[in-house]
């Protein structure tokens, strides 16, 4: 309820920009881009934006952000970027005919870009139920149809024309989530695959900067543990002696362990675990340290998560990934629910303990599972995905 009220009040304040968007003439060559509520330079919009900035002459791509730091970062790469409330940011937002986002229209300037057509390159293949499939998403005191309609026309949650996804499995789930709407779901592949395949050494650089440890004979491989958020924002993932033992065993097998939780997930670290982990080959990294997780995956040898869709992207590397969810029963009873039985359709192998991911036979089984999923659903060519997305957008403007 509070979120709805907040969005309504914000839209009222910026109503003049919405009205102005009906007056200013659109330019089909101007496309604005944004990601993660305008706070990050990452995800699929980033890689499509860079592709267009480097190669496409008929499109004028502009990155719009709510963060001055992000704006400066994008500019330092030689690209065009403006703060969403700067004069030029508002000008380009008003003139743009296309807004490319990762989550919603709120990734850019949703008010000045109200009349731009929104194209969403989805954040990942959903394991958790979403949209129409998530009954908890609609407040109980509002009819579902009315709630969905209000969301679809509100500036911050304006419905996209097309939602681009990465596989036929993902397409089926998004079509179910968007049923009853006018949103077209297209299996295009993901631009961020380019970053996954080409980026190298970024995670090792962070490890060396933060710990002084280099990739050498002692640690030559990385296990990344990437737990994701829950619908219950107060949920805390507990890490105690068992996790310390896992890190110690991983270190003995030349693995450095990186904990990279979702930015909205709270970690409850045992009082004794923290000091013990500081003596081991272990690092917890934040979203500020690793803004774009996709750019680090090339350095990851084994991926471990609970409910994160990052496993679907990671499988294009043909490496082992695992699902480990100690709170599974509680999650199924109280959270949004899953599209399929846990571990049934994912490219990752379900395990019941952290130590299992260090078993050579289990690792081989996980690799085979990832390769099997990739053969069924394809994926891996980020530039081909960019071409498909640009073509489909041009057809709709």
XYZ file of C-alpha atoms in Angstrom:
397
model
C 0.000 0.000 0.000
C 2.775 2.442 0.942
C 4.549 1.781 -2.357
C 1.360 2.588 -4.295
C 0.846 5.811 -2.346
C 4.491 6.809 -2.828
C 4.323 6.224 -6.573
C 1.067 8.164 -6.781
C 2.472 11.172 -4.922
C 5.649 11.155 -7.026
C 3.622 10.987 -10.245
C 1.560 13.965 -9.068
C 4.690 16.039 -8.423
C 6.061 15.239 -11.882
C 2.725 15.549 -13.702
C 3.959 18.616 -15.660
C 6.641 16.429 -17.285
C 4.024 13.849 -18.236
C 1.895 16.577 -19.815
C 4.926 18.029 -21.585
C 5.646 14.614 -23.101
C 2.394 14.947 -25.069
C 3.557 18.249 -26.555
C 7.188 17.582 -27.458
C 7.709 15.861 -30.793
C 9.365 12.439 -30.645
C 12.535 11.522 -32.541
C 12.639 7.867 -33.633
C 16.447 7.911 -33.619
C 16.713 8.788 -29.901
C 16.618 5.803 -27.555
C 17.069 6.185 -23.795
C 18.431 3.380 -21.627
C 18.415 2.626 -17.908
C 18.659 -0.237 -15.425
C 17.801 -1.188 -11.855
C 15.590 1.792 -10.982
C 18.120 4.106 -12.590
C 20.791 3.292 -10.021
C 23.105 0.945 -11.936
C 25.046 0.784 -15.190
C 24.531 -2.919 -15.721
C 22.450 -5.769 -17.050
C 21.082 -6.225 -20.561
C 20.365 -2.541 -21.314
C 24.039 -1.749 -20.696
C 25.318 -4.228 -23.261
C 22.763 -3.234 -25.906
C 23.551 0.431 -25.211
C 27.286 -0.143 -25.659
C 26.685 -2.151 -28.821
C 24.666 0.685 -30.342
C 27.090 3.366 -29.139
C 30.004 1.557 -30.767
C 28.434 0.337 -33.999
C 25.045 1.826 -34.887
C 24.939 5.212 -36.622
C 21.179 5.548 -37.179
C 20.319 5.324 -33.472
C 21.267 7.944 -30.888
C 21.551 6.021 -27.561
C 21.505 7.979 -24.284
C 21.935 6.510 -20.796
C 19.639 8.048 -18.170
C 20.403 7.542 -14.484
C 19.298 8.725 -11.057
C 22.906 8.417 -9.860
C 25.500 11.103 -10.595
C 28.229 8.482 -10.079
C 26.712 6.244 -12.748
C 26.478 9.185 -15.161
C 30.165 9.971 -14.706
C 31.092 6.305 -15.094
C 29.225 6.006 -18.404
C 30.751 9.249 -19.668
C 34.228 7.984 -18.756
C 33.639 5.135 -21.218
C 33.039 7.687 -23.966
C 29.257 7.321 -24.073
C 26.403 9.811 -23.720
C 24.779 9.886 -20.271
C 22.729 12.372 -18.243
C 21.120 12.592 -14.830
C 17.378 12.056 -15.084
C 16.570 15.536 -13.713
C 19.254 17.484 -15.588
C 18.091 19.734 -18.427
C 19.680 17.519 -21.078
C 18.425 14.394 -19.341
C 14.866 15.732 -19.446
C 15.314 16.961 -23.037
C 16.440 13.570 -24.342
C 13.778 11.792 -22.291
C 11.064 13.986 -23.804
C 12.375 13.477 -27.343
C 13.054 9.738 -27.110
C 10.704 7.398 -28.926
C 12.151 4.310 -27.229
C 13.003 3.481 -23.602
C 14.994 0.286 -23.011
C 14.886 -0.974 -19.413
C 15.774 -3.989 -17.270
C 12.914 -3.806 -14.763
C 10.423 -1.000 -15.410
C 9.971 2.486 -16.861
C 11.311 3.754 -13.529
C 14.776 2.723 -14.757
C 14.811 5.937 -16.843
C 12.768 9.137 -16.402
C 9.256 7.635 -16.478
C 7.551 11.025 -16.542
C 9.424 12.802 -19.325
C 9.519 9.510 -21.278
C 5.847 8.740 -20.697
C 5.018 8.710 -24.413
C 8.108 6.719 -25.374
C 7.494 3.055 -26.079
C 8.984 0.915 -23.327
C 10.938 -2.212 -24.262
C 11.988 -4.461 -21.407
C 14.958 -6.799 -21.705
C 14.011 -8.988 -18.791
C 16.353 -9.408 -15.854
C 16.397 -13.213 -16.037
C 14.440 -16.452 -16.315
C 12.046 -16.486 -13.356
C 12.162 -19.395 -10.930
C 9.725 -17.580 -8.650
C 6.149 -16.837 -9.703
C 5.576 -13.284 -10.878
C 2.945 -11.005 -12.405
C -0.468 -12.662 -12.770
C 1.017 -15.886 -11.406
C 1.889 -14.243 -8.093
C -1.355 -13.742 -6.211
C 0.471 -12.021 -3.352
C 1.506 -9.179 -5.672
C -2.008 -7.702 -5.681
C -3.324 -6.066 -2.484
C -6.288 -8.062 -1.223
C -8.557 -5.022 -1.030
C -8.271 -4.274 -4.794
C -9.752 -6.252 -7.726
C -6.909 -7.841 -9.697
C -8.018 -6.394 -13.039
C -8.212 -2.858 -11.645
C -4.836 -3.181 -9.928
C -3.147 -4.411 -13.122
C -4.744 -1.649 -15.208
C -3.632 1.132 -12.863
C -0.097 -0.261 -12.831
C -0.009 -0.512 -16.625
C -0.778 3.188 -17.149
C 1.144 4.666 -14.204
C 4.377 6.340 -15.390
C 6.685 4.263 -13.181
C 5.094 0.910 -14.110
C 3.918 1.576 -17.654
C 3.608 -1.714 -19.535
C 6.338 -2.550 -22.050
C 5.478 -3.107 -25.693
C 7.801 -6.119 -25.829
C 9.484 -8.163 -23.115
C 12.645 -9.829 -24.438
C 13.626 -13.143 -22.841
C 16.472 -15.648 -23.119
C 14.880 -19.049 -23.804
C 11.654 -20.854 -24.671
C 11.328 -21.859 -21.019
C 11.512 -18.207 -20.007
C 9.078 -17.235 -22.782
C 6.443 -19.644 -21.458
C 6.758 -18.283 -17.925
C 6.604 -14.623 -18.933
C 3.628 -15.233 -21.210
C 1.861 -16.789 -18.245
C 2.831 -13.893 -15.965
C 1.674 -11.305 -18.540
C -1.501 -13.100 -19.631
C -4.401 -10.759 -20.269
C -2.076 -7.878 -21.192
C -0.943 -6.523 -24.563
C 2.727 -7.310 -23.873
C 4.481 -9.375 -26.547
C 7.119 -11.811 -25.275
C 10.046 -12.459 -27.646
C 12.807 -15.047 -27.225
C 15.742 -12.937 -28.394
C 18.578 -14.062 -26.171
C 20.399 -11.644 -23.880
C 22.914 -8.888 -24.770
C 24.628 -9.446 -21.419
C 25.903 -12.809 -22.667
C 28.541 -10.744 -24.461
C 29.791 -9.445 -21.118
C 29.743 -12.906 -19.564
C 31.824 -14.436 -22.348
C 34.267 -11.560 -22.911
C 34.881 -10.052 -19.459
C 37.813 -11.656 -17.680
C 39.846 -10.965 -14.553
C 37.382 -8.504 -12.998
C 36.526 -10.631 -9.958
C 40.164 -11.536 -9.316
C 41.013 -7.819 -9.408
C 38.401 -7.155 -6.704
C 39.763 -10.021 -4.594
C 43.326 -8.711 -4.870
C 42.268 -5.142 -4.090
C 40.241 -6.115 -1.023
C 42.363 -8.952 0.411
C 45.781 -8.719 -1.216
C 45.374 -12.301 -2.456
C 46.344 -12.982 -6.063
C 45.405 -15.852 -8.308
C 48.276 -18.272 -7.765
C 49.077 -21.792 -6.670
C 47.222 -21.382 -3.383
C 43.946 -20.198 -4.907
C 43.441 -20.841 -8.602
C 39.654 -21.210 -8.712
C 36.581 -19.370 -7.419
C 33.308 -20.532 -5.919
C 30.692 -17.778 -5.900
C 27.774 -18.048 -3.482
C 25.041 -15.695 -4.720
C 21.883 -15.973 -2.577
C 18.938 -13.837 -3.643
C 16.291 -11.784 -1.838
C 12.989 -12.975 -0.416
C 9.553 -11.357 -0.639
C 9.840 -10.854 3.123
C 12.376 -8.020 3.244
C 13.113 -8.704 6.922
C 14.399 -12.206 6.140
C 18.031 -12.735 7.141
C 20.199 -15.501 5.722
C 22.089 -17.096 8.602
C 25.740 -18.017 8.090
C 27.480 -19.835 10.909
C 29.999 -22.588 11.675
C 28.764 -24.810 8.823
C 29.560 -22.083 6.316
C 33.012 -21.551 7.835
C 33.703 -25.287 7.521
C 32.622 -25.174 3.873
C 34.959 -22.274 3.092
C 37.809 -24.078 4.843
C 37.213 -27.259 2.804
C 36.943 -25.241 -0.415
C 40.247 -23.505 0.355
C 41.897 -26.908 0.756
C 40.862 -27.647 -2.840
C 42.361 -24.360 -4.150
C 39.000 -22.544 -4.265
C 38.638 -18.950 -3.092
C 35.051 -18.365 -1.908
C 33.149 -15.179 -2.794
C 29.824 -14.306 -1.156
C 27.825 -11.943 -3.344
C 24.289 -11.571 -1.903
C 21.443 -9.756 -3.636
C 21.548 -6.064 -2.616
C 18.181 -6.439 -0.838
C 19.148 -9.557 1.121
C 20.238 -9.218 4.752
C 23.046 -11.480 5.990
C 23.050 -12.642 9.629
C 26.694 -13.572 10.180
C 27.424 -15.580 13.324
C 29.558 -13.608 15.795
C 32.311 -16.202 15.670
C 32.041 -16.861 11.932
C 33.209 -13.394 10.863
C 36.638 -13.529 12.554
C 37.179 -17.095 11.341
C 36.324 -16.218 7.736
C 38.749 -13.284 7.815
C 41.574 -15.820 8.212
C 40.469 -17.835 5.175
C 40.282 -17.384 1.428
C 36.923 -15.634 1.607
C 35.422 -12.285 0.626
C 31.926 -10.859 0.870
C 31.406 -8.350 -1.927
C 28.650 -5.770 -2.155
C 26.728 -4.362 -5.078
C 28.977 -1.292 -4.859
C 32.089 -3.438 -5.304
C 30.582 -5.571 -8.071
C 27.884 -3.525 -9.739
C 27.339 -5.939 -12.624
C 27.520 -9.582 -11.567
C 27.492 -10.714 -15.213
C 30.906 -9.147 -15.804
C 32.422 -11.411 -13.110
C 31.013 -14.785 -14.150
C 33.893 -15.608 -16.507
C 36.126 -15.803 -13.409
C 33.738 -18.114 -11.533
C 34.418 -21.855 -11.672
C 31.483 -22.990 -9.513
C 28.269 -21.035 -8.868
C 26.019 -21.618 -5.879
C 22.668 -19.920 -5.246
C 19.224 -20.532 -3.784
C 16.595 -18.973 -6.066
C 18.563 -16.625 -8.347
C 18.119 -16.659 -12.125
C 21.865 -16.036 -12.548
C 22.209 -19.814 -13.061
C 20.492 -19.527 -16.460
C 23.146 -17.114 -17.724
C 26.018 -18.967 -16.099
C 25.147 -22.200 -17.907
C 26.340 -20.735 -21.241
C 29.881 -21.198 -19.905
C 29.304 -24.937 -19.453
C 30.394 -24.859 -15.818
C 28.798 -26.404 -12.719
C 26.133 -24.511 -10.793
C 24.130 -25.600 -7.776
C 20.889 -24.853 -5.954
C 21.095 -24.870 -2.167
C 18.149 -23.589 -0.128
C 18.145 -24.414 3.593
C 14.901 -22.430 3.982
C 13.058 -24.201 1.132
C 10.074 -25.454 3.156
C 9.524 -22.049 4.739
C 9.953 -20.362 1.363
C 7.374 -22.564 -0.363
C 4.895 -21.917 2.448
C 5.264 -18.141 2.726
C 6.890 -16.635 -0.372
C 5.749 -16.161 -3.982
C 6.035 -19.819 -4.952
C 7.921 -21.486 -7.805
C 7.031 -22.254 -11.423
C 8.232 -25.854 -11.071
C 9.398 -28.200 -8.349
C 12.669 -26.911 -6.928
C 15.601 -28.171 -8.994
C 13.411 -29.834 -11.621
C 13.811 -27.542 -14.656
C 16.882 -25.458 -13.796
C 20.348 -25.833 -15.360
C 21.727 -26.081 -11.812
C 21.887 -29.222 -9.706
C 20.026 -29.279 -6.391
C 22.172 -30.204 -3.368
C 21.301 -30.679 0.294
C 24.609 -29.472 1.723
C 27.302 -26.958 0.854
C 29.995 -29.621 1.014
C 28.341 -31.563 -1.829
C 29.523 -29.010 -4.404
C 33.124 -30.077 -3.724
C 32.469 -33.709 -4.683
C 34.088 -34.456 -8.108
C 31.260 -36.784 -9.185
C 28.626 -34.218 -8.238
C 30.566 -31.546 -10.144
C 30.571 -33.725 -13.273
C 26.823 -34.263 -12.957
C 26.292 -30.496 -12.637
C 28.351 -29.796 -15.777
C 26.321 -32.344 -17.745
C 23.095 -30.740 -16.532
C 24.211 -27.256 -17.630
C 25.259 -28.525 -21.065
C 21.969 -30.395 -21.483
C 19.978 -27.258 -20.662
C 22.005 -25.194 -23.116
C 21.396 -27.704 -25.911
C 17.654 -27.572 -25.252
C 17.297 -23.815 -24.921
C 20.288 -22.381 -26.777
C 22.019 -19.176 -25.788
C 25.425 -17.622 -25.704
C 25.637 -15.154 -28.598
C 25.151 -11.691 -27.126
C 25.695 -9.812 -30.401
C 23.064 -11.904 -32.167
C 20.690 -11.068 -29.317
C 21.446 -7.350 -29.795
C 20.654 -7.566 -33.516
C 17.370 -9.370 -32.889
C 16.262 -6.863 -30.259
C 17.109 -3.813 -32.386
C 15.243 -5.302 -35.347
C 12.113 -6.026 -33.291
C 12.139 -2.573 -31.690
C 12.449 -0.837 -35.071
C 9.440 -2.814 -36.289
C 7.313 -1.354 -33.475
C 8.196 2.359 -33.644
